XYZ file of C-alpha atoms in Angstrom:
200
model
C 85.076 137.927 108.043
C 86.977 134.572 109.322
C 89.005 132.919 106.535
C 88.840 129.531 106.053
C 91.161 126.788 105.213
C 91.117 124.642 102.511
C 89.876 121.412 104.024
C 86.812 123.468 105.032
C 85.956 124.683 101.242
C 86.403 121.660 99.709
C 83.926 120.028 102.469
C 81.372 122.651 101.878
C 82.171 122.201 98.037
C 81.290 118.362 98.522
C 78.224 118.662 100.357
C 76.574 121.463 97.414
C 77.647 118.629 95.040
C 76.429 115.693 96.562
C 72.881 117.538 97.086
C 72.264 118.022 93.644
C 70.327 115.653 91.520
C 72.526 113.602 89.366
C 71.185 114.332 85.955
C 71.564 118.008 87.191
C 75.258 117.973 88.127
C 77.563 119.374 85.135
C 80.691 117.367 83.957
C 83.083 118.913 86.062
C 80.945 118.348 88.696
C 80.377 114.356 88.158
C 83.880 114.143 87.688
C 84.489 115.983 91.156
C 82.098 113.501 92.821
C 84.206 110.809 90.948
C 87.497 111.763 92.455
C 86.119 111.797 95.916
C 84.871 108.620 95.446
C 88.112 107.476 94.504
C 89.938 109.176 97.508
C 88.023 107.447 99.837
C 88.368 104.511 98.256
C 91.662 104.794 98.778
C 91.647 105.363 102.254
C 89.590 102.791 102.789
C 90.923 100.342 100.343
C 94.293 101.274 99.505
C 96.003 98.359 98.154
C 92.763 96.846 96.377
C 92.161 99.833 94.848
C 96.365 100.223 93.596
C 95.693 97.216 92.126
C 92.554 97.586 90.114
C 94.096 101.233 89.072
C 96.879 99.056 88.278
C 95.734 96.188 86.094
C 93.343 98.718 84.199
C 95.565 101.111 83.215
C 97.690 98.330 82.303
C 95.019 96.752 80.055
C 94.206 99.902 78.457
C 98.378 100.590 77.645
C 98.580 96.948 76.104
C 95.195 98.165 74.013
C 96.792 101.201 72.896
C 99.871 99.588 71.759
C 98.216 96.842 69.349
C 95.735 99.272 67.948
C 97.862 102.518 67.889
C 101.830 101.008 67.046
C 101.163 97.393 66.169
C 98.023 98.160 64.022
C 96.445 95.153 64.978
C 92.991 94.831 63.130
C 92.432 92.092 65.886
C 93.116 92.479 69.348
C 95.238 90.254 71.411
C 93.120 89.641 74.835
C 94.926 87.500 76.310
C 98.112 89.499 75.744
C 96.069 92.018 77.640
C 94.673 89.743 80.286
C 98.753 88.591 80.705
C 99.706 92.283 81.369
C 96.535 93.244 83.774
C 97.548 90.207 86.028
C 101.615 91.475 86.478
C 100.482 95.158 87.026
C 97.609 93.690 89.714
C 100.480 91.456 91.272
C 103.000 94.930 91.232
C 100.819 97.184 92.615
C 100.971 95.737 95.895
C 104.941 95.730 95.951
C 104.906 99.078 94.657
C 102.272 100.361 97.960
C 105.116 98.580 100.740
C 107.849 99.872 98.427
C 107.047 103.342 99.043
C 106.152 103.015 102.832
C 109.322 102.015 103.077
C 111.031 104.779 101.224
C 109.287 107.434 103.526
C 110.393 105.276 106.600
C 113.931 105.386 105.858
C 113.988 108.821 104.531
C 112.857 111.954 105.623
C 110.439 113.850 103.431
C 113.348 116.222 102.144
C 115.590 113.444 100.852
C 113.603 113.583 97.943
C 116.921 112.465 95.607
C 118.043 109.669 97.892
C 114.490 108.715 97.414
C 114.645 108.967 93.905
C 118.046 107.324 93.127
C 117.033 104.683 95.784
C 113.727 103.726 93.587
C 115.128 104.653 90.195
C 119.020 102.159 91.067
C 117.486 99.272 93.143
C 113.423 99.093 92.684
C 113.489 99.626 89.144
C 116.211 97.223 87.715
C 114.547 94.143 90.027
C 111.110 95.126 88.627
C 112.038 95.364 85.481
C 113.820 91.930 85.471
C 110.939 90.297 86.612
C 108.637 91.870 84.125
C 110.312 90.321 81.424
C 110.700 86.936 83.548
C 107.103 86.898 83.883
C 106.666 87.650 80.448
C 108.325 84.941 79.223
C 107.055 82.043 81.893
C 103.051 83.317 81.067
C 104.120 83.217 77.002
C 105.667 79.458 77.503
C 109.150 80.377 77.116
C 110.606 79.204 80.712
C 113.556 78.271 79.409
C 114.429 81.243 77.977
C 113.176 83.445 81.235
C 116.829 84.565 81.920
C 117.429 85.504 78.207
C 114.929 87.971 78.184
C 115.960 89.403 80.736
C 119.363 89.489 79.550
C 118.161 91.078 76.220
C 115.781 93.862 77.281
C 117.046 94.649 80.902
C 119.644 97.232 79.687
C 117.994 98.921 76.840
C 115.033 99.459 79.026
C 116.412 101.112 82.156
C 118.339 103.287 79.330
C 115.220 104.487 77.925
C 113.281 104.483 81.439
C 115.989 106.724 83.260
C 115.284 109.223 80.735
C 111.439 109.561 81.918
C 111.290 108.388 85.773
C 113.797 110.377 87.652
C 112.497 113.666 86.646
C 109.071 111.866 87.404
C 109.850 110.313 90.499
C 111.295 113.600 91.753
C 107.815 115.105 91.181
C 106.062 112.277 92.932
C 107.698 112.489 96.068
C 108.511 116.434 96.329
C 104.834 116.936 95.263
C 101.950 114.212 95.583
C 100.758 113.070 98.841
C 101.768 109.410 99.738
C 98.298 107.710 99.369
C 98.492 109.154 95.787
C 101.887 107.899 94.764
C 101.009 104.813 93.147
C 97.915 106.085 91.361
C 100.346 109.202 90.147
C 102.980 106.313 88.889
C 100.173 104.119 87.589
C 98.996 107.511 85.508
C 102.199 108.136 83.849
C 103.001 104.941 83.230
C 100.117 104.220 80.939
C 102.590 105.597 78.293
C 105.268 103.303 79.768
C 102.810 100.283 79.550
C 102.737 101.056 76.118
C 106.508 101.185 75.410
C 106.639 97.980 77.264
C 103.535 96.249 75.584
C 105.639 97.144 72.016
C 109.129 96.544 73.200
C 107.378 92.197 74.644
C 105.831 91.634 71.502
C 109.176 92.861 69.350
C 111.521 90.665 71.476
């Protein structure tokens, strides 16, 4: 008997899949085939792929928000369309921001990592969240109001959530998945944020 690593099984795994039929395969197993797909879409297309993860995610939090909290009986699209386009643009940062966390720290200096994003990524992302918001909603004047109103009671309710998540992302997930772990959890964040824009 030779014992194999993991890498191996989950090859062999693949192939069994992929020669199936597709009306044959079961749910977990079309699922399966859909997360490989999306790994090597990743690898091949990292950043265009962040970004579509992005904006959609995005879309559906904004959705959830005006359905679920606002009880909208009709929806706001272009509300939607407005927060798709600033997670598409984010997503990017985010992908560099992280290469360069792992550049100037070592894989154990998971807190410096954390209190690096959490003190200095989050506060400038936040601020121009609420910039954008107000330049796409016709408000340019009041751009540095908003910010001046929400930044605070944001980051007090967001360093609740992200440190303990942040810690998890960089102790546990593998880089490539970072930003599609962050985009994941945040779909509850997007909808905090989708309430919090259209209160203010």
């Amino acid at each position: 008997y030779q014992r194999r690593g993991h890498g191996e099984l989950t090859c062999e795994l693949l192939k069994m899949v992929q020669s199936k039929p597709l009306v044959c395969l079961t749910p977990s197993e079309r699922l399966y085939l859909l997360w490989k797909a999306y790994e090597k879409a990743l690898d091949r297309r990292p950043i265009s792929t962040k970004t579509a993860t992005s904006a959609a995610l995005s879309l559906l939090g904004d959705l959830v928000s005006q359905r679920l909290l606002e009880k909208k009986s009709k929806l706001d699209v272009n509300r939607m369309l407005k927060f798709a386009l600033f997670s598409a643009l984010y997503a990017p940062v985010m992908h560099f921001w992280y290469i360069l966390l792992d550049k100037l720290f070592p894989a154990t200096s998971i807190w410096r990592k954390m209190l690096m994003d959490q003190i200095l990524f989050d506060p400038l992302s936040y601020a121009l969240f609420y910039a954008y918001m107000a330049l796409v909603n016709g408000e340019t004047a009041q751009w540095a109001d908003h910010i001046r109103e929400n930044l605070l009671p944001t980051l007090r309710v967001s360093w609740r959530v992200w440190p303990i998540a942040q810690i998890i992302n960089f102790k546990y997930v593998p880089s490539n998945l970072q930003v599609p772990f962050v985009n994941a959890l945040g779909f509850c964040w997007n909808v905090y944020l989708s309430s919090k824009v259209s209160s203010s």
